[in-house]
PDB file of C-alpha atoms and ligand atoms in Angstrom:
ATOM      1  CA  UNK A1178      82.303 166.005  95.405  1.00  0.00           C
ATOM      2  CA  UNK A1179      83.687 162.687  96.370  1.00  0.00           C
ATOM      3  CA  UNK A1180      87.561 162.143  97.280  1.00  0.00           C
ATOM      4  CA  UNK A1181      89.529 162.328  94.185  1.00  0.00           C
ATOM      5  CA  UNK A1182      92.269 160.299  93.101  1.00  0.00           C
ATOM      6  CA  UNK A1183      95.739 161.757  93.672  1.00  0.00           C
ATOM      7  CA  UNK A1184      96.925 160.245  90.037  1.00  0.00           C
ATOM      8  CA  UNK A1185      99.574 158.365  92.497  1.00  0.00           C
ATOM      9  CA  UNK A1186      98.394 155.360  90.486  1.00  0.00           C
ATOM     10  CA  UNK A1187      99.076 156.840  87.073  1.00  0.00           C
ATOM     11  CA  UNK A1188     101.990 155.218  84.975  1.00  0.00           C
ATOM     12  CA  UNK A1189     104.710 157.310  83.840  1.00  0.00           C
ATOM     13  CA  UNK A1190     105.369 155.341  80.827  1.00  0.00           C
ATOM     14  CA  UNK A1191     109.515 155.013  79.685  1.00  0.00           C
ATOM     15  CA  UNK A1192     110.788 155.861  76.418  1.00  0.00           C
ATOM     16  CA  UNK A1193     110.299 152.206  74.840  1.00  0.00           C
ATOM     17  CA  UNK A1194     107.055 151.705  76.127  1.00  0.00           C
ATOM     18  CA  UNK A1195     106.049 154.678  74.274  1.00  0.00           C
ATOM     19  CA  UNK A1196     107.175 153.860  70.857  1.00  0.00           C
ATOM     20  CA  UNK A1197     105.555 150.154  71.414  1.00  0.00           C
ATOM     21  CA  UNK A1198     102.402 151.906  72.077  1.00  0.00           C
ATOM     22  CA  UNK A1199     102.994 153.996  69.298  1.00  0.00           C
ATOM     23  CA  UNK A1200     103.415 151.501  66.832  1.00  0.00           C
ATOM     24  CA  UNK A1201      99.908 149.874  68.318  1.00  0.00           C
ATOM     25  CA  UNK A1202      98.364 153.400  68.360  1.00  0.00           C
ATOM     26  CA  UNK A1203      99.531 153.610  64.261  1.00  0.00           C
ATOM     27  CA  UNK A1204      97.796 150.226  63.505  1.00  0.00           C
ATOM     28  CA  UNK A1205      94.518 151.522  65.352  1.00  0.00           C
ATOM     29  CA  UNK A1206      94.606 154.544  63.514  1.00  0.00           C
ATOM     30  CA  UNK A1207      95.693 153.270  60.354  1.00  0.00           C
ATOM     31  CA  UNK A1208      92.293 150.410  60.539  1.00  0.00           C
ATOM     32  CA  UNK A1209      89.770 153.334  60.720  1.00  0.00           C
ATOM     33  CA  UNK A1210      91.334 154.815  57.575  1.00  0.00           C
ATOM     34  CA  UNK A1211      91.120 151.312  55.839  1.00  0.00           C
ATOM     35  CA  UNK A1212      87.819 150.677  57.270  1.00  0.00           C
ATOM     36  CA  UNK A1213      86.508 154.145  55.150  1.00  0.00           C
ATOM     37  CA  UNK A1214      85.842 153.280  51.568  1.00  0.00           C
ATOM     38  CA  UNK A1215      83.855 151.118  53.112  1.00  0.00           C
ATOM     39  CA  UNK A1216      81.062 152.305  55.089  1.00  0.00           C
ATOM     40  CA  UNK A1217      78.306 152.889  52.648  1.00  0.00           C
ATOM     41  CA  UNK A1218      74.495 152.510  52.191  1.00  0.00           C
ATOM     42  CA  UNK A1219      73.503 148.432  52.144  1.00  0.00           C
ATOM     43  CA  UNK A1220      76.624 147.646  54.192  1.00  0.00           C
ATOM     44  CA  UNK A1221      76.146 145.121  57.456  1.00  0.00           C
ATOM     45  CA  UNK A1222      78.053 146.737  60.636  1.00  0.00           C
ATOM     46  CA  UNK A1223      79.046 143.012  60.593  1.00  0.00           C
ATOM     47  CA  UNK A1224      81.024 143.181  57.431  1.00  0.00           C
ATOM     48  CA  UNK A1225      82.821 146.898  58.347  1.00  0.00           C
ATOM     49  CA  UNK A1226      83.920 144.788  61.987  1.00  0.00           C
ATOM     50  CA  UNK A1227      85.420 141.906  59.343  1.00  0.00           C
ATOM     51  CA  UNK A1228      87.160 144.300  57.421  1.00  0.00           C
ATOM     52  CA  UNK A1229      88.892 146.085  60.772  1.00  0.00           C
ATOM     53  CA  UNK A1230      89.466 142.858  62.421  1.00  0.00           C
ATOM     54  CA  UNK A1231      91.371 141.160  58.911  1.00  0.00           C
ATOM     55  CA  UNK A1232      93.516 144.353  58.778  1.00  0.00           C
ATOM     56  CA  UNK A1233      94.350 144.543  62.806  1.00  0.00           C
ATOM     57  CA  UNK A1234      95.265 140.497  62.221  1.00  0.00           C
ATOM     58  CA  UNK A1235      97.218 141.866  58.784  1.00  0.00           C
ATOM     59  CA  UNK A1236      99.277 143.948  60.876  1.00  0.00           C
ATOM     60  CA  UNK A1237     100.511 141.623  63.923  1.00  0.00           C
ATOM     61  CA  UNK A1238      98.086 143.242  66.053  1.00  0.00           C
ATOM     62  CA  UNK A1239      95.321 141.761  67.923  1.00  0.00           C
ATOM     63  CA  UNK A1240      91.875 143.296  68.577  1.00  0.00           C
ATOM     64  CA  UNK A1241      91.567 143.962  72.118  1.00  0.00           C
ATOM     65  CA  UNK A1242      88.084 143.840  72.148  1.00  0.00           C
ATOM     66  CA  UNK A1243      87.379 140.496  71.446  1.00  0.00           C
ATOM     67  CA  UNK A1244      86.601 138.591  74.538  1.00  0.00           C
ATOM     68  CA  UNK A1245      86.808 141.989  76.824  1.00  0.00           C
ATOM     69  CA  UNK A1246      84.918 141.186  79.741  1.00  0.00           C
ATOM     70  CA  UNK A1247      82.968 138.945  77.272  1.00  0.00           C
ATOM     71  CA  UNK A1248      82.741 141.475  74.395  1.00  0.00           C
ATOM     72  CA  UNK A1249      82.199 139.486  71.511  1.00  0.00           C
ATOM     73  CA  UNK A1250      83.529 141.212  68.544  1.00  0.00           C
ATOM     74  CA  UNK A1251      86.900 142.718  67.237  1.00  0.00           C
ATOM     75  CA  UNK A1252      85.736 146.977  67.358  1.00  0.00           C
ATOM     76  CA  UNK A1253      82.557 148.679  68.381  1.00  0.00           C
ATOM     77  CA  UNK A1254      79.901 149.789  65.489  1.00  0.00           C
ATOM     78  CA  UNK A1255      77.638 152.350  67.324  1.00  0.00           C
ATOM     79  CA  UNK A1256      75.002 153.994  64.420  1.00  0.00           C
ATOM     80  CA  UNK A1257      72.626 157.068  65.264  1.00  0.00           C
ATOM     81  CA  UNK A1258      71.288 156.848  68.816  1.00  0.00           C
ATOM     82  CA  UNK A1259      73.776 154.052  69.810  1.00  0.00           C
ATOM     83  CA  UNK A1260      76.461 156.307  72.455  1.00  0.00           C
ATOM     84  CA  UNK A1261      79.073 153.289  72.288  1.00  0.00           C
ATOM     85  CA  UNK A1262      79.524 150.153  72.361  1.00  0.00           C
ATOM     86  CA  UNK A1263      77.451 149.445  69.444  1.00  0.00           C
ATOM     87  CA  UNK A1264      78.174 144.793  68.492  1.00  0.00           C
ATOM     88  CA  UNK A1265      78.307 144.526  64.955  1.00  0.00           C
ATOM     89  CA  UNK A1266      75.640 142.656  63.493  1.00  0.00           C
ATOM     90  CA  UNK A1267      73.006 142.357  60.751  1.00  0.00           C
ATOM     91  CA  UNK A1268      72.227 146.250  60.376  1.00  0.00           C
ATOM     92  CA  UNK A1269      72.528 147.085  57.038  1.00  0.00           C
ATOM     93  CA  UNK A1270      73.397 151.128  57.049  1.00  0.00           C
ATOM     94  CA  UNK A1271      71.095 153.527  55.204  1.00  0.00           C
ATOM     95  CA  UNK A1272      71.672 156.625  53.706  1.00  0.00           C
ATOM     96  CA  UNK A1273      71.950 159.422  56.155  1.00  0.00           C
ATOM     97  CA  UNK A1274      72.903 157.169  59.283  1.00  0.00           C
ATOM     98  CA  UNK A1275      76.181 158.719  61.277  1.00  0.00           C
ATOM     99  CA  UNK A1276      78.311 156.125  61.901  1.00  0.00           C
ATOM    100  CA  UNK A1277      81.220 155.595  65.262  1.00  0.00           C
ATOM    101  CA  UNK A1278      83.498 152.418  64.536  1.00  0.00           C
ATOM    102  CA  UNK A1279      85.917 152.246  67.795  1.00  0.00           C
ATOM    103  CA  UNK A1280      89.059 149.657  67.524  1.00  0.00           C
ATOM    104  CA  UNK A1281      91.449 149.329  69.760  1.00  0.00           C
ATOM    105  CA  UNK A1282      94.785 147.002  68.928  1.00  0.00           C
ATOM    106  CA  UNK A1283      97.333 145.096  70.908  1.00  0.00           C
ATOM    107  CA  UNK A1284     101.139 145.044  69.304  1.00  0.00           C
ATOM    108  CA  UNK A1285     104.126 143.270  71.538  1.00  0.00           C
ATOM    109  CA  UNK A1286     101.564 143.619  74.658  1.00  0.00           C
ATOM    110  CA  UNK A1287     101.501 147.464  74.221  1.00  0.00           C
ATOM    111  CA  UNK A1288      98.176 148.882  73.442  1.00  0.00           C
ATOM    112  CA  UNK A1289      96.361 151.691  71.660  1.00  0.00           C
ATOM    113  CA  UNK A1290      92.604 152.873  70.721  1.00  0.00           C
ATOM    114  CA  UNK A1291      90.968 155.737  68.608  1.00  0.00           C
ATOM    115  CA  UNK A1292      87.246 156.400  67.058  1.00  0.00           C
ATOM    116  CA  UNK A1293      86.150 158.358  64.675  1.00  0.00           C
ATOM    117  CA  UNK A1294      82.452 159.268  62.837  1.00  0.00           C
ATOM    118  CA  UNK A1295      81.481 158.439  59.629  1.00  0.00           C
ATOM    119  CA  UNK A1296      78.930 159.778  56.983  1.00  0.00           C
ATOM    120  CA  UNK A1297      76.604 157.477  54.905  1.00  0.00           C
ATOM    121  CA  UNK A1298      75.658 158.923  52.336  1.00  0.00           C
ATOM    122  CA  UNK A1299      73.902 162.288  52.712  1.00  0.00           C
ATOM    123  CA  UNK A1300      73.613 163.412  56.460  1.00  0.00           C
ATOM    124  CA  UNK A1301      71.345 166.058  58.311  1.00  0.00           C
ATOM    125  CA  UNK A1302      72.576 169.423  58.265  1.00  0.00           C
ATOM    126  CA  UNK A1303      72.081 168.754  62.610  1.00  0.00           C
ATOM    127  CA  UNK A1304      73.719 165.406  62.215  1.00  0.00           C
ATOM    128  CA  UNK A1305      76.659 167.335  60.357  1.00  0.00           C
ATOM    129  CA  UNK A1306      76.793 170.186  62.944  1.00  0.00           C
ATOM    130  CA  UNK A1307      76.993 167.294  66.268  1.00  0.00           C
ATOM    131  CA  UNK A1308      79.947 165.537  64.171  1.00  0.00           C
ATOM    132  CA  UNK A1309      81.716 168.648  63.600  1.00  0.00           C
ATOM    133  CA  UNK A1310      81.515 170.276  67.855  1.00  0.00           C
ATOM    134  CA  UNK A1311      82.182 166.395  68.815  1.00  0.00           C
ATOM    135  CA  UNK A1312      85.735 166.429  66.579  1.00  0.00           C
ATOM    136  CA  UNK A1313      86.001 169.964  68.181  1.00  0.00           C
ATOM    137  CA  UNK A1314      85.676 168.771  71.998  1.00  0.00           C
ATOM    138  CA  UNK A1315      88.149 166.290  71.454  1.00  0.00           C
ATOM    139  CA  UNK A1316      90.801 168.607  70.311  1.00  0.00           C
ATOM    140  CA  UNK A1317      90.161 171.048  72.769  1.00  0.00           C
ATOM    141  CA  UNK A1318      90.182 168.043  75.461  1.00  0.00           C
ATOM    142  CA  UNK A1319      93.444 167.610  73.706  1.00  0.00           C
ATOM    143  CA  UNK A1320      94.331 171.073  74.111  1.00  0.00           C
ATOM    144  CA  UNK A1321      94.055 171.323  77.574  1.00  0.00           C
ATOM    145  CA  UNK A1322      96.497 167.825  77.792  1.00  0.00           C
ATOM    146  CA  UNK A1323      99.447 170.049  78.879  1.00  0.00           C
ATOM    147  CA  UNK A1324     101.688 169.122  81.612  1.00  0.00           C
ATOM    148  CA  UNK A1325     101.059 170.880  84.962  1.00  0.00           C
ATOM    149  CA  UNK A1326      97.111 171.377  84.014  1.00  0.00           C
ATOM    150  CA  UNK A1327      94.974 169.685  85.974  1.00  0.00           C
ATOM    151  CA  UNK A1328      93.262 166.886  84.336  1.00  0.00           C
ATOM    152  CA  UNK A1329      89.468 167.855  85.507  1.00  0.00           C
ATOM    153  CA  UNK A1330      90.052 171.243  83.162  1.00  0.00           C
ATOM    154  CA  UNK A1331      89.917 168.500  80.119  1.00  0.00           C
ATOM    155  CA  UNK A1332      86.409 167.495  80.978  1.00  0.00           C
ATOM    156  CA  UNK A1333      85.256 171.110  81.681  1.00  0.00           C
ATOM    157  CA  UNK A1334      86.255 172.449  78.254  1.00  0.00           C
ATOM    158  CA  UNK A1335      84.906 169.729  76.861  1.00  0.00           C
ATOM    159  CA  UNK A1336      81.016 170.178  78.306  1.00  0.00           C
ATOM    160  CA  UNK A1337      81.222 173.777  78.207  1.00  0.00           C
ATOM    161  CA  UNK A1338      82.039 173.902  74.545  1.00  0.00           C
ATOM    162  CA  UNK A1339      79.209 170.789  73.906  1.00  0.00           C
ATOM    163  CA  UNK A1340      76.672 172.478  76.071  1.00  0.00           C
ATOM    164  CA  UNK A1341      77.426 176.230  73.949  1.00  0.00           C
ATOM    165  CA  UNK A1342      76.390 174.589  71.044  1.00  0.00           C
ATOM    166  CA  UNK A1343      73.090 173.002  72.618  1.00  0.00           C
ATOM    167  CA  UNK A1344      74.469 169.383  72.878  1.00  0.00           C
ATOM    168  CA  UNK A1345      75.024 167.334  76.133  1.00  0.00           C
ATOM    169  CA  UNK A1346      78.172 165.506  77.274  1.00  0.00           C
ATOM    170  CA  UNK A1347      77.424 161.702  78.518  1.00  0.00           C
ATOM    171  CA  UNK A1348      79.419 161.168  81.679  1.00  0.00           C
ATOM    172  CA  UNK A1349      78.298 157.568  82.202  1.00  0.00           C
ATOM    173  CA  UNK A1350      81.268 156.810  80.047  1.00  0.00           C
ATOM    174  CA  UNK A1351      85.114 158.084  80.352  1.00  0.00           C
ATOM    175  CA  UNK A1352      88.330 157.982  78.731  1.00  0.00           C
ATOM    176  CA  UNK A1353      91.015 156.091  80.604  1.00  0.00           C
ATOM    177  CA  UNK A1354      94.379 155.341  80.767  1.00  0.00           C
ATOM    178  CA  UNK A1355      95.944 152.992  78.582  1.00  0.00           C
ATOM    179  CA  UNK A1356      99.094 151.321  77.219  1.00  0.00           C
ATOM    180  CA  UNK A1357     100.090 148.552  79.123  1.00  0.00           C
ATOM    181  CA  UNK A1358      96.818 147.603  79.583  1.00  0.00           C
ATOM    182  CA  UNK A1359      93.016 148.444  77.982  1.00  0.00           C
ATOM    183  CA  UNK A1360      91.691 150.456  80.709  1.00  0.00           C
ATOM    184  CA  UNK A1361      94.215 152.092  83.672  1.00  0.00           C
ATOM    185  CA  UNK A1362      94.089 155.056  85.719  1.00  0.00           C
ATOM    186  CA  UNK A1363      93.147 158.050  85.044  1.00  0.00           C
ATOM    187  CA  UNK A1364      89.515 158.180  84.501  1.00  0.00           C
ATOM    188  CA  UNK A1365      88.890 161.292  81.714  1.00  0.00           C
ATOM    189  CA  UNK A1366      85.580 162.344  82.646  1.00  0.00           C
ATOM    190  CA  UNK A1367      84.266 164.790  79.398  1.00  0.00           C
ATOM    191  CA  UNK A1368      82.377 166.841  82.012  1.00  0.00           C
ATOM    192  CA  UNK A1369      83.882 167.441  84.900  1.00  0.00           C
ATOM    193  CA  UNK A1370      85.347 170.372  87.355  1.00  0.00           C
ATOM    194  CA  UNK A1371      87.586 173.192  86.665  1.00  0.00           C
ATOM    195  CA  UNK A1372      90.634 172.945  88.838  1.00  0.00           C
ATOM    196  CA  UNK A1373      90.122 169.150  89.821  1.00  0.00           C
ATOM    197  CA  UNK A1374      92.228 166.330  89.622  1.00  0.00           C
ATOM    198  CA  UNK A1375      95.364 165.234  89.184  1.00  0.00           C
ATOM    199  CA  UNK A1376      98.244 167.024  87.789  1.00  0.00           C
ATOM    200  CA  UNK A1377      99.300 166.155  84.272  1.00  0.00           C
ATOM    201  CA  UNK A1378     102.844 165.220  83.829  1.00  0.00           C
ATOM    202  CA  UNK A1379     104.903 163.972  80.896  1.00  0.00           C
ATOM    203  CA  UNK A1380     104.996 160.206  80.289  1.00  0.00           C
ATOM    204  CA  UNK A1381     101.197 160.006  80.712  1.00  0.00           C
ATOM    205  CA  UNK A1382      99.374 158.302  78.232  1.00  0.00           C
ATOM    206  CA  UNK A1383      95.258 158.434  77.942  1.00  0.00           C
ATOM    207  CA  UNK A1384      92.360 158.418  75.741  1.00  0.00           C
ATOM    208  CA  UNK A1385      90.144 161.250  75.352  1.00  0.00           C
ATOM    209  CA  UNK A1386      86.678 159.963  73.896  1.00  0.00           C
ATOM    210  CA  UNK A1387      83.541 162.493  74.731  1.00  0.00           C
ATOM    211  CA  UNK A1388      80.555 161.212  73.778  1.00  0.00           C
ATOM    212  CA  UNK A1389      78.310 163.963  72.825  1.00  0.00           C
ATOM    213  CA  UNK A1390      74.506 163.720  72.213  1.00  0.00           C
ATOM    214  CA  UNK A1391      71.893 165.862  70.375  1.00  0.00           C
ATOM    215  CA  UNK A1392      68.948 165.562  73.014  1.00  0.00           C
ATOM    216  CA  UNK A1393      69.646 164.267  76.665  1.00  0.00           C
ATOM    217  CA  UNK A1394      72.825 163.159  78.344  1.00  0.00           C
ATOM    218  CA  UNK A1395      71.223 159.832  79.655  1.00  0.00           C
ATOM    219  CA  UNK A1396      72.690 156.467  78.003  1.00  0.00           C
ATOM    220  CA  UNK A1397      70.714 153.390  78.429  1.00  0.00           C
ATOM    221  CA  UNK A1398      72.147 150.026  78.298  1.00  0.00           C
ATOM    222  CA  UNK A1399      70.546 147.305  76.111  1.00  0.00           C
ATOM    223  CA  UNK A1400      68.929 145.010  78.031  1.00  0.00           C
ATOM    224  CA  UNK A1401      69.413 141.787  75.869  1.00  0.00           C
ATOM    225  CA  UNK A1402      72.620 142.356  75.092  1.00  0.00           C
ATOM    226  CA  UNK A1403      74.356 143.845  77.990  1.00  0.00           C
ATOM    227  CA  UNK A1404      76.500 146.011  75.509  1.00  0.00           C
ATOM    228  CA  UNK A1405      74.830 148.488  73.313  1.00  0.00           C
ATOM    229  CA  UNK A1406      74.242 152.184  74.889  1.00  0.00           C
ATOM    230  CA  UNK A1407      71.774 154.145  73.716  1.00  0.00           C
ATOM    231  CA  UNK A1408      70.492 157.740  74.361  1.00  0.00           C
ATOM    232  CA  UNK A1409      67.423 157.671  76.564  1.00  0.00           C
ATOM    233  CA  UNK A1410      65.573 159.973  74.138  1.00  0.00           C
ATOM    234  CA  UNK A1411      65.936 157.791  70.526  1.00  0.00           C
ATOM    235  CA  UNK A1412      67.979 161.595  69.683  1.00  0.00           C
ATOM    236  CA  UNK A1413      71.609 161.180  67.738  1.00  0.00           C
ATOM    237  CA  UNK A1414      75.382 160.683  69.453  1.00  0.00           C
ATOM    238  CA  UNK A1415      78.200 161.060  67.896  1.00  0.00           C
ATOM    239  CA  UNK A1416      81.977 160.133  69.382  1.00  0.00           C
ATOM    240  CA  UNK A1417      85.461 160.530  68.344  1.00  0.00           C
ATOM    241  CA  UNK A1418      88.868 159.249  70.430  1.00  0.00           C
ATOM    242  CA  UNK A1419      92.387 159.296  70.382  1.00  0.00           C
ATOM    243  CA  UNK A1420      95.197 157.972  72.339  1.00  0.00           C
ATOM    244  CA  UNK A1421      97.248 160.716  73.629  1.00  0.00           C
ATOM    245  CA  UNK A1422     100.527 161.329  75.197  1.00  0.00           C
ATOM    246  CA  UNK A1423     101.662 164.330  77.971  1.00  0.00           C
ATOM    247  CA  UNK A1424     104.918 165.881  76.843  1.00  0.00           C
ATOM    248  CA  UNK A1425     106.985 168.994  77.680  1.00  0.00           C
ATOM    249  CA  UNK A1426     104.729 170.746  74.871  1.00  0.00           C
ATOM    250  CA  UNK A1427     101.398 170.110  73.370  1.00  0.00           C
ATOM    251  CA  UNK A1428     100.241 166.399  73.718  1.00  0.00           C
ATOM    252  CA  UNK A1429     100.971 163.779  71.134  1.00  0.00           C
ATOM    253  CA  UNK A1430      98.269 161.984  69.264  1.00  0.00           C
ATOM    254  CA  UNK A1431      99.581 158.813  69.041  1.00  0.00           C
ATOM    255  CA  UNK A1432      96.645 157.701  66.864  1.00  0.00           C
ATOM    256  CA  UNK A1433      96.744 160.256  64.644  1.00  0.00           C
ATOM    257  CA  UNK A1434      98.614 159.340  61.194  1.00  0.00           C
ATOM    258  CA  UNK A1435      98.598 162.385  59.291  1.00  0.00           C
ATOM    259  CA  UNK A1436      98.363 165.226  61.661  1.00  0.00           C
ATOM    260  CA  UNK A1437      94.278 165.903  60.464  1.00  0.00           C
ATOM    261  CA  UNK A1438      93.166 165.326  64.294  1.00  0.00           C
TER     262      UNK A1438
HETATM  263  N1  MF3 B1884      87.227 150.950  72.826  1.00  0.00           N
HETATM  264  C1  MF3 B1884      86.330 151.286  73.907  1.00  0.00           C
HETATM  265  C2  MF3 B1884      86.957 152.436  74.647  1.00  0.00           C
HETATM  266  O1  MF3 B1884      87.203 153.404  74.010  1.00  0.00           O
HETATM  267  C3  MF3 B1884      86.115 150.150  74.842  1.00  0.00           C
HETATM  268  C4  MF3 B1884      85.352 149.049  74.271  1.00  0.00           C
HETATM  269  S1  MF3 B1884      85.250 147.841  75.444  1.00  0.00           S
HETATM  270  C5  MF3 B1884      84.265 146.705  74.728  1.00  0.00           C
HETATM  271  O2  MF3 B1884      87.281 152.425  75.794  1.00  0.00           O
HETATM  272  F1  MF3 B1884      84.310 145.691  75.512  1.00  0.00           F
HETATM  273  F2  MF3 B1884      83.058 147.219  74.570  1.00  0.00           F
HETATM  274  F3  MF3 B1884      84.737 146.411  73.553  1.00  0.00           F
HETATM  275 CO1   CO B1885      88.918 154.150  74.932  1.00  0.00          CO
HETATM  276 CO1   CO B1886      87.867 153.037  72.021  1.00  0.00          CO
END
């Protein structure tokens, strides 16, 4: 394995940049709930990105997608096969498609992001089973965010627990850190080595966003678009993310509204 970062570059974020990422993180959050009623059979992704985008706006907060290293929408809308970073468009869903809308806000500069699955309609008993162990890596990714664990032990929970329920993790794509800006150090790998890394210490602030697929762990990149991943084997993904902050104790979901992580 290659040299590892020391975390030296990690911010230890104060007490008031926490609550300003908090507030973003609630706004985040608080879209995906909005977004729900929503997502149904007939439905363009295009429309669900309009409705996440006018309540962001709604609530002083900007969507930090837009314009992201060219990214041209306000949240990702990644259906079925699609890993992440699915552009809304003219897809109308269809009864039985699974369903990952990602948004990520910016409040006063400070910045939060969370993504969650969704159901249209009547879903596969499989397609039900990959949603439910993908909701379950991310807790226990969020388990292991305890200060003085190492941060490698996140992504090895994570794959073993995916990989005992015959699913792969995708490791082309990480969670990061985040708050003052979209993407900082660390990288969260969702497979990774026990015992690796840096130490986890209170003030940290990161996503944690495995990306768990049915068949294959390969993601292929659209070609025309530049964006859109997909599994190499046409087989389902499903994803869910939180922001999350190290404490004394167990972490703090800063996008989670109602303690249902
Ligand atoms: N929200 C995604 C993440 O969880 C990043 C999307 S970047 C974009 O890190 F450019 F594709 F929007
Ligand atoms: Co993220
Ligand atoms: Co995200």
């Amino acid at each position: 394995m290659a040299f590892r970062e020391s975390g030296s570059k990690i911010i230890i974020k104060n007490k008031e940049q926490i609550e300003g990422i908090r507030l973003s993180s609630q706004i985040a959050a608080k879209t995906l709930i909005a977004v729900a009623p929503f997502v149904k059979a007939g439905v363009t992704t295009a429309y669900l990105n309009q409705i996440c985008a006018t309540f962001m706006r709604d609530h002083g907060a900007k969507p930090a997608t837009l314009g992201y290293h060219g990214y041209p929408k306000e949240s990702c809308i990644s259906v079925n096969d699609v890993i992440c970073h699915g552009i809304p468009g003219t897809y109308e869903l269809r009864d039985g498609d699974i369903v990952n809308i990602d948004v990520t806000t910016i409040l006063n500069g400070f910045y939060g992001d969370t993504s969650k699955m969704y159901e249209v309609g009547e879903v596969s008993m499989h397609a039900k089973k990959l949603i439910q162990i993908t909701r379950e890596c991310l807790r226990i990714g969020i388990e292991q965010s305890i200060a003085g664990n190492h941060l490698g032990n996140i992504g090895y929970c994570i794959n073993k627990h995916a990989v005992a329920n015959g699913f792969s993790t995708v490791y082309e794509f990480c969670g990061h850190g985040i708050g003052l800006n979209f993407h900082e150090e660390p990288e969260v790998c969702h497979i990774d080595e026990k015992g690796t890394g840096p130490i986890l210490k209170p003030g940290m602030i990161f996503t944690i966003e495995p990306m768990i697929n049915a068949g294959k762990a390969r993601a292929k990149i659209d070609k025309k678009d530049g964006w859109t991943a997909r599994t190499i084997d046409g087989k389902l993904s499903a994803q869910f993310e939180h922001t999350i902050l190290v404490t004394d104790g167990v972490a703090d979901v800063l996008t989670d509204v109602d303690g249902s992580f």
